[in-house]
């Protein structure tokens, strides 16, 4: 076995240490740019979501509820408003044992009164209801709800 301290390497097989790589890696750069754009989009969407959530001027919570019969559900809704001079509405739902929606009603909140108001509403149901819920509230009144 011979030990040659400076063996000659075939030039076609190995690159010399002084050789500069001239080929650029576009794939890696495109992946990095796409990742930065995706992170920016997620941060932007989250910021817009938080702004819209904080801008909510009407909210509601469920109070007492009672099943009148198999097709009627009565529920108290506590509505909190920042601006009592502006009309608003809330959508309330009646739920069955499996948390499926069996009834829904839009409750109009007239302008005026206290900032927190309790409204009692009756919801017609297609099956026996065991609980209720608040779907959401808004100050943008739909056209089909007459003031």
mmCIF file of N, CA and C in Angstrom:
data_model
loop_
_atom_site.group_PDB
_atom_site.id
_atom_site.type_symbol
_atom_site.label_atom_id
_atom_site.label_comp_id
_atom_site.label_asym_id
_atom_site.label_seq_id
_atom_site.Cartn_x
_atom_site.Cartn_y
_atom_site.Cartn_z
ATOM 1 N N UNK A 1 0.842 -1.167 0.000
ATOM 2 C CA UNK A 1 0.000 0.000 0.000
ATOM 3 C C UNK A 1 0.886 1.227 0.000
ATOM 4 N N UNK A 2 0.679 2.121 -0.909
ATOM 5 C CA UNK A 2 1.537 3.288 -0.998
ATOM 6 C C UNK A 2 0.823 4.484 -0.414
ATOM 7 N N UNK A 3 1.521 5.328 0.245
ATOM 8 C CA UNK A 3 0.957 6.537 0.851
ATOM 9 C C UNK A 3 1.580 7.730 0.173
ATOM 10 N N UNK A 4 0.898 8.311 -0.724
ATOM 11 C CA UNK A 4 1.370 9.474 -1.456
ATOM 12 C C UNK A 4 0.778 10.707 -0.784
ATOM 13 N N UNK A 5 1.593 11.630 -0.266
ATOM 14 C CA UNK A 5 1.043 12.785 0.437
ATOM 15 C C UNK A 5 0.271 13.736 -0.469
ATOM 16 N N UNK A 6 0.561 13.840 -1.719
ATOM 17 C CA UNK A 6 -0.142 14.728 -2.647
ATOM 18 C C UNK A 6 -0.684 13.933 -3.818
ATOM 19 N N UNK A 7 -1.715 13.181 -3.585
ATOM 20 C CA UNK A 7 -2.248 12.431 -4.727
ATOM 21 C C UNK A 7 -2.965 13.386 -5.684
ATOM 22 N N UNK A 8 -2.872 13.092 -6.914
ATOM 23 C CA UNK A 8 -3.533 13.913 -7.928
ATOM 24 C C UNK A 8 -4.990 13.461 -8.049
ATOM 25 N N UNK A 9 -5.899 14.417 -7.912
ATOM 26 C CA UNK A 9 -7.328 14.107 -8.060
ATOM 27 C C UNK A 9 -7.735 14.402 -9.495
ATOM 28 N N UNK A 10 -8.575 13.599 -10.038
ATOM 29 C CA UNK A 10 -9.043 13.893 -11.402
ATOM 30 C C UNK A 10 -9.883 15.173 -11.405
ATOM 31 N N UNK A 11 -9.560 16.101 -12.247
ATOM 32 C CA UNK A 11 -10.233 17.406 -12.292
ATOM 33 C C UNK A 11 -11.687 17.286 -12.698
ATOM 34 N N UNK A 12 -12.007 16.309 -13.499
ATOM 35 C CA UNK A 12 -13.387 16.166 -13.941
ATOM 36 C C UNK A 12 -14.300 15.650 -12.832
ATOM 37 N N UNK A 13 -13.698 15.039 -11.819
ATOM 38 C CA UNK A 13 -14.496 14.440 -10.763
ATOM 39 C C UNK A 13 -14.668 15.356 -9.558
ATOM 40 N N UNK A 14 -13.672 16.136 -9.228
ATOM 41 C CA UNK A 14 -13.708 16.984 -8.043
ATOM 42 C C UNK A 14 -13.469 18.429 -8.424
ATOM 43 N N UNK A 15 -14.065 19.319 -7.680
ATOM 44 C CA UNK A 15 -13.885 20.732 -7.885
ATOM 45 C C UNK A 15 -12.653 21.191 -7.104
ATOM 46 N N UNK A 16 -11.937 22.099 -7.641
ATOM 47 C CA UNK A 16 -10.792 22.617 -6.894
ATOM 48 C C UNK A 16 -11.294 23.575 -5.825
ATOM 49 N N UNK A 17 -10.522 23.773 -4.806
ATOM 50 C CA UNK A 17 -10.957 24.619 -3.695
ATOM 51 C C UNK A 17 -11.053 26.084 -4.099
ATOM 52 N N UNK A 18 -10.379 26.489 -5.150
ATOM 53 C CA UNK A 18 -10.409 27.893 -5.587
ATOM 54 C C UNK A 18 -11.514 28.187 -6.592
ATOM 55 N N UNK A 19 -12.183 27.172 -7.017
ATOM 56 C CA UNK A 19 -13.228 27.344 -8.031
ATOM 57 C C UNK A 19 -14.467 27.966 -7.396
ATOM 58 N N UNK A 20 -15.039 28.961 -8.018
ATOM 59 C CA UNK A 20 -16.211 29.663 -7.515
ATOM 60 C C UNK A 20 -17.464 29.087 -8.181
ATOM 61 N N UNK A 21 -18.504 28.903 -7.359
ATOM 62 C CA UNK A 21 -19.769 28.403 -7.912
ATOM 63 C C UNK A 21 -20.486 29.572 -8.576
ATOM 64 N N UNK A 22 -20.771 29.461 -9.838
ATOM 65 C CA UNK A 22 -21.425 30.536 -10.578
ATOM 66 C C UNK A 22 -22.925 30.311 -10.688
ATOM 67 N N UNK A 23 -23.374 29.111 -10.443
ATOM 68 C CA UNK A 23 -24.800 28.793 -10.557
ATOM 69 C C UNK A 23 -25.516 29.248 -9.285
ATOM 70 N N UNK A 24 -26.629 29.980 -9.435
ATOM 71 C CA UNK A 24 -27.390 30.439 -8.268
ATOM 72 C C UNK A 24 -28.527 29.474 -7.986
ATOM 73 N N UNK A 25 -28.968 29.458 -6.736
ATOM 74 C CA UNK A 25 -30.029 28.545 -6.315
ATOM 75 C C UNK A 25 -31.335 29.325 -6.213
ATOM 76 N N UNK A 26 -32.092 29.380 -7.298
ATOM 77 C CA UNK A 26 -33.346 30.132 -7.338
ATOM 78 C C UNK A 26 -34.444 29.455 -6.532
ATOM 79 N N UNK A 27 -34.444 28.167 -6.449
ATOM 80 C CA UNK A 27 -35.498 27.450 -5.728
ATOM 81 C C UNK A 27 -35.510 27.838 -4.258
ATOM 82 N N UNK A 28 -34.364 27.870 -3.645
ATOM 83 C CA UNK A 28 -34.277 28.254 -2.232
ATOM 84 C C UNK A 28 -34.731 29.679 -1.993
ATOM 85 N N UNK A 29 -34.359 30.569 -2.892
ATOM 86 C CA UNK A 29 -34.769 31.977 -2.755
ATOM 87 C C UNK A 29 -36.279 32.129 -2.912
ATOM 88 N N UNK A 30 -36.873 31.408 -3.860
ATOM 89 C CA UNK A 30 -38.324 31.487 -4.053
ATOM 90 C C UNK A 30 -39.074 30.935 -2.847
ATOM 91 N N UNK A 31 -38.582 29.865 -2.267
ATOM 92 C CA UNK A 31 -39.218 29.308 -1.068
ATOM 93 C C UNK A 31 -39.131 30.293 0.085
ATOM 94 N N UNK A 32 -38.006 30.933 0.248
ATOM 95 C CA UNK A 32 -37.836 31.921 1.321
ATOM 96 C C UNK A 32 -38.763 33.115 1.121
ATOM 97 N N UNK A 33 -38.880 33.599 -0.103
ATOM 98 C CA UNK A 33 -39.770 34.731 -0.393
ATOM 99 C C UNK A 33 -41.227 34.336 -0.140
ATOM 100 N N UNK A 34 -41.612 33.139 -0.560
ATOM 101 C CA UNK A 34 -42.983 32.680 -0.338
ATOM 102 C C UNK A 34 -43.268 32.529 1.151
ATOM 103 N N UNK A 35 -42.312 32.041 1.923
ATOM 104 C CA UNK A 35 -42.503 31.885 3.373
ATOM 105 C C UNK A 35 -42.671 33.245 4.047
ATOM 106 N N UNK A 36 -41.875 34.217 3.654
ATOM 107 C CA UNK A 36 -41.995 35.562 4.226
ATOM 108 C C UNK A 36 -43.337 36.179 3.854
ATOM 109 N N UNK A 37 -43.774 35.999 2.617
ATOM 110 C CA UNK A 37 -45.074 36.528 2.192
ATOM 111 C C UNK A 37 -46.213 35.858 2.946
ATOM 112 N N UNK A 38 -46.116 34.563 3.161
ATOM 113 C CA UNK A 38 -47.149 33.841 3.904
ATOM 114 C C UNK A 38 -47.211 34.318 5.362
ATOM 115 N N UNK A 39 -46.080 34.494 5.981
ATOM 116 C CA UNK A 39 -46.053 35.003 7.362
ATOM 117 C C UNK A 39 -46.652 36.402 7.423
ATOM 118 N N UNK A 40 -46.308 37.243 6.475
ATOM 119 C CA UNK A 40 -46.866 38.600 6.433
ATOM 120 C C UNK A 40 -48.386 38.556 6.272
ATOM 121 N N UNK A 41 -48.901 37.687 5.403
ATOM 122 C CA UNK A 41 -50.345 37.586 5.184
ATOM 123 C C UNK A 41 -51.063 37.106 6.433
ATOM 124 N N UNK A 42 -50.500 36.147 7.151
ATOM 125 C CA UNK A 42 -51.117 35.643 8.368
ATOM 126 C C UNK A 42 -51.152 36.729 9.444
ATOM 127 N N UNK A 43 -50.060 37.461 9.605
ATOM 128 C CA UNK A 43 -50.018 38.545 10.598
ATOM 129 C C UNK A 43 -51.021 39.631 10.229
ATOM 130 N N UNK A 44 -51.113 39.981 8.961
ATOM 131 C CA UNK A 44 -52.054 41.003 8.513
ATOM 132 C C UNK A 44 -53.497 40.555 8.753
ATOM 133 N N UNK A 45 -53.821 39.317 8.418
ATOM 134 C CA UNK A 45 -55.186 38.814 8.623
ATOM 135 C C UNK A 45 -55.531 38.776 10.109
ATOM 136 N N UNK A 46 -54.609 38.378 10.949
ATOM 137 C CA UNK A 46 -54.856 38.342 12.388
ATOM 138 C C UNK A 46 -55.080 39.752 12.940
ATOM 139 N N UNK A 47 -54.301 40.725 12.476
ATOM 140 C CA UNK A 47 -54.481 42.108 12.922
ATOM 141 C C UNK A 47 -55.845 42.650 12.510
ATOM 142 N N UNK A 48 -56.280 42.358 11.285
ATOM 143 C CA UNK A 48 -57.608 42.809 10.832
ATOM 144 C C UNK A 48 -58.716 42.144 11.646
ATOM 145 N N UNK A 49 -58.548 40.868 11.968
ATOM 146 C CA UNK A 49 -59.532 40.158 12.781
ATOM 147 C C UNK A 49 -59.644 40.795 14.162
ATOM 148 N N UNK A 50 -58.528 41.119 14.761
ATOM 149 C CA UNK A 50 -58.555 41.719 16.095
ATOM 150 C C UNK A 50 -59.179 43.119 16.054
ATOM 151 N N UNK A 51 -58.921 43.887 15.003
ATOM 152 C CA UNK A 51 -59.531 45.205 14.876
ATOM 153 C C UNK A 51 -61.039 45.091 14.740
ATOM 154 N N UNK A 52 -61.505 44.162 13.940
ATOM 155 C CA UNK A 52 -62.949 43.982 13.747
ATOM 156 C C UNK A 52 -63.596 43.495 15.037
ATOM 157 N N UNK A 53 -62.894 42.677 15.774
ATOM 158 C CA UNK A 53 -63.449 42.154 17.025
ATOM 159 C C UNK A 53 -63.564 43.262 18.066
ATOM 160 N N UNK A 54 -62.569 44.125 18.143
ATOM 161 C CA UNK A 54 -62.605 45.223 19.104
ATOM 162 C C UNK A 54 -63.600 46.306 18.703
ATOM 163 N N UNK A 55 -63.893 46.405 17.413
ATOM 164 C CA UNK A 55 -64.806 47.435 16.925
ATOM 165 C C UNK A 55 -66.261 47.061 17.134
ATOM 166 N N UNK A 56 -66.513 45.877 17.657
ATOM 167 C CA UNK A 56 -67.890 45.423 17.866
ATOM 168 C C UNK A 56 -68.547 46.309 18.914
ATOM 169 N N UNK A 57 -69.642 46.968 18.531
ATOM 170 C CA UNK A 57 -70.303 47.913 19.429
ATOM 171 C C UNK A 57 -71.538 47.320 20.089
ATOM 172 N N UNK A 58 -71.978 46.155 19.634
ATOM 173 C CA UNK A 58 -73.156 45.495 20.206
ATOM 174 C C UNK A 58 -72.778 44.052 20.522
ATOM 175 N N UNK A 59 -73.133 43.616 21.718
ATOM 176 C CA UNK A 59 -72.915 42.218 22.080
ATOM 177 C C UNK A 59 -74.103 41.746 22.906
ATOM 178 N N UNK A 60 -74.249 40.452 22.999
ATOM 179 C CA UNK A 60 -75.381 39.894 23.732
ATOM 180 C C UNK A 60 -74.935 38.672 24.514
ATOM 181 N N UNK A 61 -75.679 38.392 25.566
ATOM 182 C CA UNK A 61 -75.462 37.168 26.331
ATOM 183 C C UNK A 61 -76.823 36.559 26.641
ATOM 184 N N UNK A 62 -76.821 35.255 26.774
ATOM 185 C CA UNK A 62 -78.067 34.545 27.010
ATOM 186 C C UNK A 62 -78.415 34.595 28.490
ATOM 187 N N UNK A 63 -79.659 34.898 28.766
ATOM 188 C CA UNK A 63 -80.162 34.880 30.135
ATOM 189 C C UNK A 63 -80.935 33.597 30.379
ATOM 190 N N UNK A 64 -82.033 33.728 31.051
ATOM 191 C CA UNK A 64 -82.873 32.564 31.347
ATOM 192 C C UNK A 64 -83.565 32.078 30.080
ATOM 193 N N UNK A 65 -83.904 30.781 30.064
ATOM 194 C CA UNK A 65 -84.647 30.223 28.937
ATOM 195 C C UNK A 65 -85.617 29.179 29.454
ATOM 196 N N UNK A 66 -86.652 28.945 28.628
ATOM 197 C CA UNK A 66 -87.689 27.997 29.019
ATOM 198 C C UNK A 66 -88.302 27.399 27.756
ATOM 199 N N UNK A 67 -88.551 26.095 27.782
ATOM 200 C CA UNK A 67 -89.260 25.453 26.679
ATOM 201 C C UNK A 67 -90.746 25.510 27.016
ATOM 202 N N UNK A 68 -91.487 26.250 26.220
ATOM 203 C CA UNK A 68 -92.925 26.404 26.431
ATOM 204 C C UNK A 68 -93.643 25.117 26.039
ATOM 205 N N UNK A 69 -93.376 24.635 24.844
ATOM 206 C CA UNK A 69 -93.880 23.342 24.373
ATOM 207 C C UNK A 69 -92.867 22.797 23.367
ATOM 208 N N UNK A 70 -93.206 21.730 22.671
ATOM 209 C CA UNK A 70 -92.249 21.102 21.752
ATOM 210 C C UNK A 70 -91.881 21.973 20.559
ATOM 211 N N UNK A 71 -92.659 23.015 20.295
ATOM 212 C CA UNK A 71 -92.395 23.864 19.140
ATOM 213 C C UNK A 71 -92.257 25.336 19.495
ATOM 214 N N UNK A 72 -92.052 25.640 20.770
ATOM 215 C CA UNK A 72 -91.896 27.035 21.204
ATOM 216 C C UNK A 72 -90.840 27.094 22.305
ATOM 217 N N UNK A 73 -89.905 28.011 22.144
ATOM 218 C CA UNK A 73 -88.813 28.193 23.097
ATOM 219 C C UNK A 73 -88.743 29.668 23.463
ATOM 220 N N UNK A 74 -88.699 29.988 24.740
ATOM 221 C CA UNK A 74 -88.630 31.380 25.191
ATOM 222 C C UNK A 74 -87.258 31.626 25.809
ATOM 223 N N UNK A 75 -86.673 32.784 25.483
ATOM 224 C CA UNK A 75 -85.316 33.070 25.929
ATOM 225 C C UNK A 75 -85.156 34.551 26.255
ATOM 226 N N UNK A 76 -84.410 34.847 27.331
ATOM 227 C CA UNK A 76 -84.051 36.220 27.679
ATOM 228 C C UNK A 76 -82.671 36.511 27.106
ATOM 229 N N UNK A 77 -82.532 37.675 26.497
ATOM 230 C CA UNK A 77 -81.273 38.085 25.893
ATOM 231 C C UNK A 77 -80.870 39.423 26.504
ATOM 232 N N UNK A 78 -79.663 39.495 27.052
ATOM 233 C CA UNK A 78 -79.121 40.740 27.580
ATOM 234 C C UNK A 78 -78.233 41.359 26.506
ATOM 235 N N UNK A 79 -78.655 42.505 25.975
ATOM 236 C CA UNK A 79 -77.947 43.174 24.890
ATOM 237 C C UNK A 79 -77.207 44.377 25.449
ATOM 238 N N UNK A 80 -75.903 44.444 25.175
ATOM 239 C CA UNK A 80 -75.064 45.576 25.595
ATOM 240 C C UNK A 80 -74.715 46.399 24.365
ATOM 241 N N UNK A 81 -74.987 47.714 24.445
ATOM 242 C CA UNK A 81 -74.724 48.601 23.309
ATOM 243 C C UNK A 81 -73.841 49.758 23.751
ATOM 244 N N UNK A 82 -72.897 50.137 22.913
ATOM 245 C CA UNK A 82 -72.076 51.318 23.189
ATOM 246 C C UNK A 82 -72.837 52.595 22.877
ATOM 247 N N UNK A 83 -73.613 52.580 21.792
ATOM 248 C CA UNK A 83 -74.377 53.755 21.366
ATOM 249 C C UNK A 83 -75.863 53.400 21.412
ATOM 250 N N UNK A 84 -76.574 53.930 22.402
ATOM 251 C CA UNK A 84 -77.988 53.587 22.555
ATOM 252 C C UNK A 84 -78.875 54.312 21.546
ATOM 253 N N UNK A 85 -78.346 55.330 20.853
ATOM 254 C CA UNK A 85 -79.134 56.069 19.869
ATOM 255 C C UNK A 85 -79.175 55.364 18.515
ATOM 256 N N UNK A 86 -78.440 54.294 18.368
ATOM 257 C CA UNK A 86 -78.376 53.574 17.103
ATOM 258 C C UNK A 86 -79.141 52.252 17.226
ATOM 259 N N UNK A 87 -80.004 51.935 16.246
ATOM 260 C CA UNK A 87 -80.722 50.653 16.318
ATOM 261 C C UNK A 87 -79.760 49.494 16.068
ATOM 262 N N UNK A 88 -80.087 48.349 16.609
ATOM 263 C CA UNK A 88 -79.259 47.162 16.418
ATOM 264 C C UNK A 88 -80.152 45.929 16.427
ATOM 265 N N UNK A 89 -79.562 44.797 16.107
ATOM 266 C CA UNK A 89 -80.317 43.551 16.155
ATOM 267 C C UNK A 89 -79.380 42.407 16.508
ATOM 268 N N UNK A 90 -79.965 41.344 17.036
ATOM 269 C CA UNK A 90 -79.220 40.144 17.386
ATOM 270 C C UNK A 90 -79.942 38.927 16.823
ATOM 271 N N UNK A 91 -79.195 37.911 16.498
ATOM 272 C CA UNK A 91 -79.760 36.643 16.046
ATOM 273 C C UNK A 91 -79.595 35.648 17.181
ATOM 274 N N UNK A 92 -80.729 35.091 17.631
ATOM 275 C CA UNK A 92 -80.715 34.101 18.708
ATOM 276 C C UNK A 92 -81.173 32.768 18.148
ATOM 277 N N UNK A 93 -80.681 31.678 18.740
ATOM 278 C CA UNK A 93 -80.992 30.347 18.237
ATOM 279 C C UNK A 93 -81.486 29.445 19.357
ATOM 280 N N UNK A 94 -82.277 28.475 18.990
ATOM 281 C CA UNK A 94 -82.707 27.404 19.894
ATOM 282 C C UNK A 94 -81.996 26.137 19.458
ATOM 283 N N UNK A 95 -81.471 25.373 20.438
ATOM 284 C CA UNK A 95 -80.656 24.207 20.145
ATOM 285 C C UNK A 95 -81.273 22.944 20.737
ATOM 286 N N UNK A 96 -81.049 21.799 20.083
ATOM 287 C CA UNK A 96 -81.530 20.520 20.615
ATOM 288 C C UNK A 96 -80.408 19.835 21.400
ATOM 289 N N UNK A 97 -80.623 18.578 21.792
ATOM 290 C CA UNK A 97 -79.648 17.850 22.609
ATOM 291 C C UNK A 97 -78.288 17.711 21.940
ATOM 292 N N UNK A 98 -78.263 17.581 20.631
ATOM 293 C CA UNK A 98 -76.991 17.411 19.918
ATOM 294 C C UNK A 98 -76.388 18.751 19.488
ATOM 295 N N UNK A 99 -76.882 19.840 20.043
ATOM 296 C CA UNK A 99 -76.431 21.212 19.743
ATOM 297 C C UNK A 99 -76.729 21.615 18.303
ATOM 298 N N UNK A 100 -77.685 20.964 17.700
ATOM 299 C CA UNK A 100 -78.141 21.352 16.376
ATOM 300 C C UNK A 100 -79.176 22.463 16.486
ATOM 301 N N UNK A 101 -79.133 23.376 15.550
ATOM 302 C CA UNK A 101 -80.067 24.501 15.569
ATOM 303 C C UNK A 101 -81.446 24.031 15.132
ATOM 304 N N UNK A 102 -82.443 24.253 15.994
ATOM 305 C CA UNK A 102 -83.815 23.855 15.660
ATOM 306 C C UNK A 102 -84.736 25.066 15.525
ATOM 307 N N UNK A 103 -84.221 26.256 15.782
ATOM 308 C CA UNK A 103 -85.006 27.476 15.629
ATOM 309 C C UNK A 103 -84.094 28.684 15.670
ATOM 310 N N UNK A 104 -84.554 29.757 15.027
ATOM 311 C CA UNK A 104 -83.753 30.986 14.956
ATOM 312 C C UNK A 104 -84.689 32.168 14.876
ATOM 313 N N UNK A 105 -84.277 33.273 15.489
ATOM 314 C CA UNK A 105 -85.071 34.489 15.430
ATOM 315 C C UNK A 105 -84.135 35.692 15.458
ATOM 316 N N UNK A 106 -84.501 36.710 14.694
ATOM 317 C CA UNK A 106 -83.778 37.983 14.709
ATOM 318 C C UNK A 106 -84.527 38.923 15.634
ATOM 319 N N UNK A 107 -83.814 39.480 16.602
ATOM 320 C CA UNK A 107 -84.422 40.346 17.601
ATOM 321 C C UNK A 107 -83.965 41.773 17.339
ATOM 322 N N UNK A 108 -84.907 42.657 17.083
ATOM 323 C CA UNK A 108 -84.601 44.058 16.835
ATOM 324 C C UNK A 108 -84.526 44.813 18.156
ATOM 325 N N UNK A 109 -83.468 45.611 18.327
ATOM 326 C CA UNK A 109 -83.296 46.438 19.519
ATOM 327 C C UNK A 109 -83.493 47.889 19.089
ATOM 328 N N UNK A 110 -84.579 48.475 19.552
ATOM 329 C CA UNK A 110 -84.919 49.852 19.179
ATOM 330 C C UNK A 110 -83.916 50.829 19.791
ATOM 331 N N UNK A 111 -83.723 51.993 19.165
ATOM 332 C CA UNK A 111 -82.837 53.002 19.753
ATOM 333 C C UNK A 111 -83.419 53.544 21.060
ATOM 334 N N UNK A 112 -82.529 53.990 21.923
ATOM 335 C CA UNK A 112 -82.948 54.541 23.206
ATOM 336 C C UNK A 112 -82.858 53.526 24.317
ATOM 337 N N UNK A 113 -83.115 53.989 25.527
ATOM 338 C CA UNK A 113 -83.070 53.093 26.679
ATOM 339 C C UNK A 113 -81.687 53.025 27.292
ATOM 340 N N UNK A 114 -81.484 52.024 28.110
ATOM 341 C CA UNK A 114 -80.207 51.847 28.795
ATOM 342 C C UNK A 114 -79.178 51.200 27.863
ATOM 343 N N UNK A 115 -77.925 51.247 28.280
ATOM 344 C CA UNK A 115 -76.875 50.628 27.465
ATOM 345 C C UNK A 115 -76.951 49.103 27.533
ATOM 346 N N UNK A 116 -77.485 48.560 28.632
ATOM 347 C CA UNK A 116 -77.729 47.124 28.735
ATOM 348 C C UNK A 116 -79.224 46.920 28.901
ATOM 349 N N UNK A 117 -79.809 46.153 28.002
ATOM 350 C CA UNK A 117 -81.252 45.956 28.015
ATOM 351 C C UNK A 117 -81.552 44.458 27.925
ATOM 352 N N UNK A 118 -82.571 44.008 28.637
ATOM 353 C CA UNK A 118 -82.990 42.608 28.595
ATOM 354 C C UNK A 118 -84.226 42.507 27.712
ATOM 355 N N UNK A 119 -84.161 41.595 26.749
ATOM 356 C CA UNK A 119 -85.263 41.366 25.821
ATOM 357 C C UNK A 119 -85.686 39.910 25.950
ATOM 358 N N UNK A 120 -86.974 39.683 26.096
ATOM 359 C CA UNK A 120 -87.517 38.329 26.121
ATOM 360 C C UNK A 120 -88.126 38.043 24.763
ATOM 361 N N UNK A 121 -87.725 36.943 24.159
ATOM 362 C CA UNK A 121 -88.215 36.600 22.830
ATOM 363 C C UNK A 121 -88.678 35.148 22.799
ATOM 364 N N UNK A 122 -89.620 34.865 21.909
ATOM 365 C CA UNK A 122 -90.126 33.518 21.707
ATOM 366 C C UNK A 122 -89.635 33.035 20.353
ATOM 367 N N UNK A 123 -89.066 31.829 20.327
ATOM 368 C CA UNK A 123 -88.504 31.268 19.104
ATOM 369 C C UNK A 123 -89.328 30.044 18.698
ATOM 370 N N UNK A 124 -89.926 30.067 17.510
ATOM 371 C CA UNK A 124 -90.608 28.855 17.037
ATOM 372 C C UNK A 124 -89.551 27.812 16.653
ATOM 373 N N UNK A 125 -89.791 26.554 17.040
ATOM 374 C CA UNK A 125 -88.816 25.490 16.767
ATOM 375 C C UNK A 125 -89.457 24.360 15.976
ATOM 376 N N UNK A 126 -88.645 23.606 15.259
ATOM 377 C CA UNK A 126 -89.132 22.463 14.486
ATOM 378 C C UNK A 126 -88.975 21.152 15.245
ATOM 379 N N UNK A 127 -88.298 21.212 16.404
ATOM 380 C CA UNK A 127 -88.119 20.046 17.279
ATOM 381 C C UNK A 127 -87.960 20.577 18.699
ATOM 382 N N UNK A 128 -88.086 19.732 19.716
ATOM 383 C CA UNK A 128 -87.934 20.211 21.094
ATOM 384 C C UNK A 128 -86.547 20.805 21.327
ATOM 385 N N UNK A 129 -86.513 22.006 21.906
ATOM 386 C CA UNK A 129 -85.254 22.690 22.192
ATOM 387 C C UNK A 129 -84.897 22.510 23.658
ATOM 388 N N UNK A 130 -83.604 22.395 23.942
ATOM 389 C CA UNK A 130 -83.144 22.235 25.318
ATOM 390 C C UNK A 130 -82.231 23.366 25.760
ATOM 391 N N UNK A 131 -81.762 24.187 24.823
ATOM 392 C CA UNK A 131 -80.883 25.303 25.160
ATOM 393 C C UNK A 131 -80.979 26.345 24.059
ATOM 394 N N UNK A 132 -80.330 27.454 24.301
ATOM 395 C CA UNK A 132 -80.322 28.525 23.316
ATOM 396 C C UNK A 132 -78.922 29.052 23.132
ATOM 397 N N UNK A 133 -78.792 29.984 22.223
ATOM 398 C CA UNK A 133 -77.494 30.586 21.968
ATOM 399 C C UNK A 133 -77.642 31.912 21.250
ATOM 400 N N UNK A 134 -76.570 32.669 21.255
ATOM 401 C CA UNK A 134 -76.509 33.946 20.543
ATOM 402 C C UNK A 134 -75.622 33.737 19.324
ATOM 403 N N UNK A 135 -76.175 33.931 18.142
ATOM 404 C CA UNK A 135 -75.393 33.781 16.917
ATOM 405 C C UNK A 135 -74.521 35.010 16.692
ATOM 406 N N UNK A 136 -75.066 36.194 16.966
ATOM 407 C CA UNK A 136 -74.305 37.423 16.792
ATOM 408 C C UNK A 136 -75.202 38.631 16.792
ATOM 409 N N UNK A 137 -74.581 39.808 16.862
ATOM 410 C CA UNK A 137 -75.307 41.079 16.876
ATOM 411 C C UNK A 137 -74.637 42.048 15.911
ATOM 412 N N UNK A 138 -75.413 43.054 15.478
ATOM 413 C CA UNK A 138 -74.880 44.052 14.556
ATOM 414 C C UNK A 138 -75.700 45.327 14.644
ATOM 415 N N UNK A 139 -75.105 46.408 14.177
ATOM 416 C CA UNK A 139 -75.840 47.679 14.068
ATOM 417 C C UNK A 139 -76.280 47.923 12.627
ATOM 418 N N UNK A 140 -75.888 47.055 11.714
ATOM 419 C CA UNK A 140 -76.327 47.163 10.318
ATOM 420 C C UNK A 140 -77.607 46.352 10.183
ATOM 421 N N UNK A 141 -78.719 47.060 10.114
ATOM 422 C CA UNK A 141 -80.029 46.408 10.090
ATOM 423 C C UNK A 141 -80.322 45.918 8.674
ATOM 424 N N UNK A 142 -80.694 44.632 8.501
ATOM 425 C CA UNK A 142 -81.039 44.129 7.169
ATOM 426 C C UNK A 142 -82.311 44.803 6.633
ATOM 427 N N UNK A 143 -82.467 44.805 5.339
ATOM 428 C CA UNK A 143 -83.590 45.484 4.700
ATOM 429 C C UNK A 143 -84.938 44.864 5.080
ATOM 430 N N UNK A 144 -84.966 43.561 5.344
ATOM 431 C CA UNK A 144 -86.242 42.911 5.648
ATOM 432 C C UNK A 144 -86.752 43.229 7.058
ATOM 433 N N UNK A 145 -85.923 43.824 7.897
ATOM 434 C CA UNK A 145 -86.373 44.203 9.249
ATOM 435 C C UNK A 145 -86.780 45.667 9.199
ATOM 436 N N UNK A 146 -88.039 45.921 9.401
ATOM 437 C CA UNK A 146 -88.552 47.286 9.350
ATOM 438 C C UNK A 146 -88.383 47.971 10.690
ATOM 439 N N UNK A 147 -87.920 49.203 10.648
ATOM 440 C CA UNK A 147 -87.822 50.002 11.884
ATOM 441 C C UNK A 147 -89.072 50.797 12.098
#
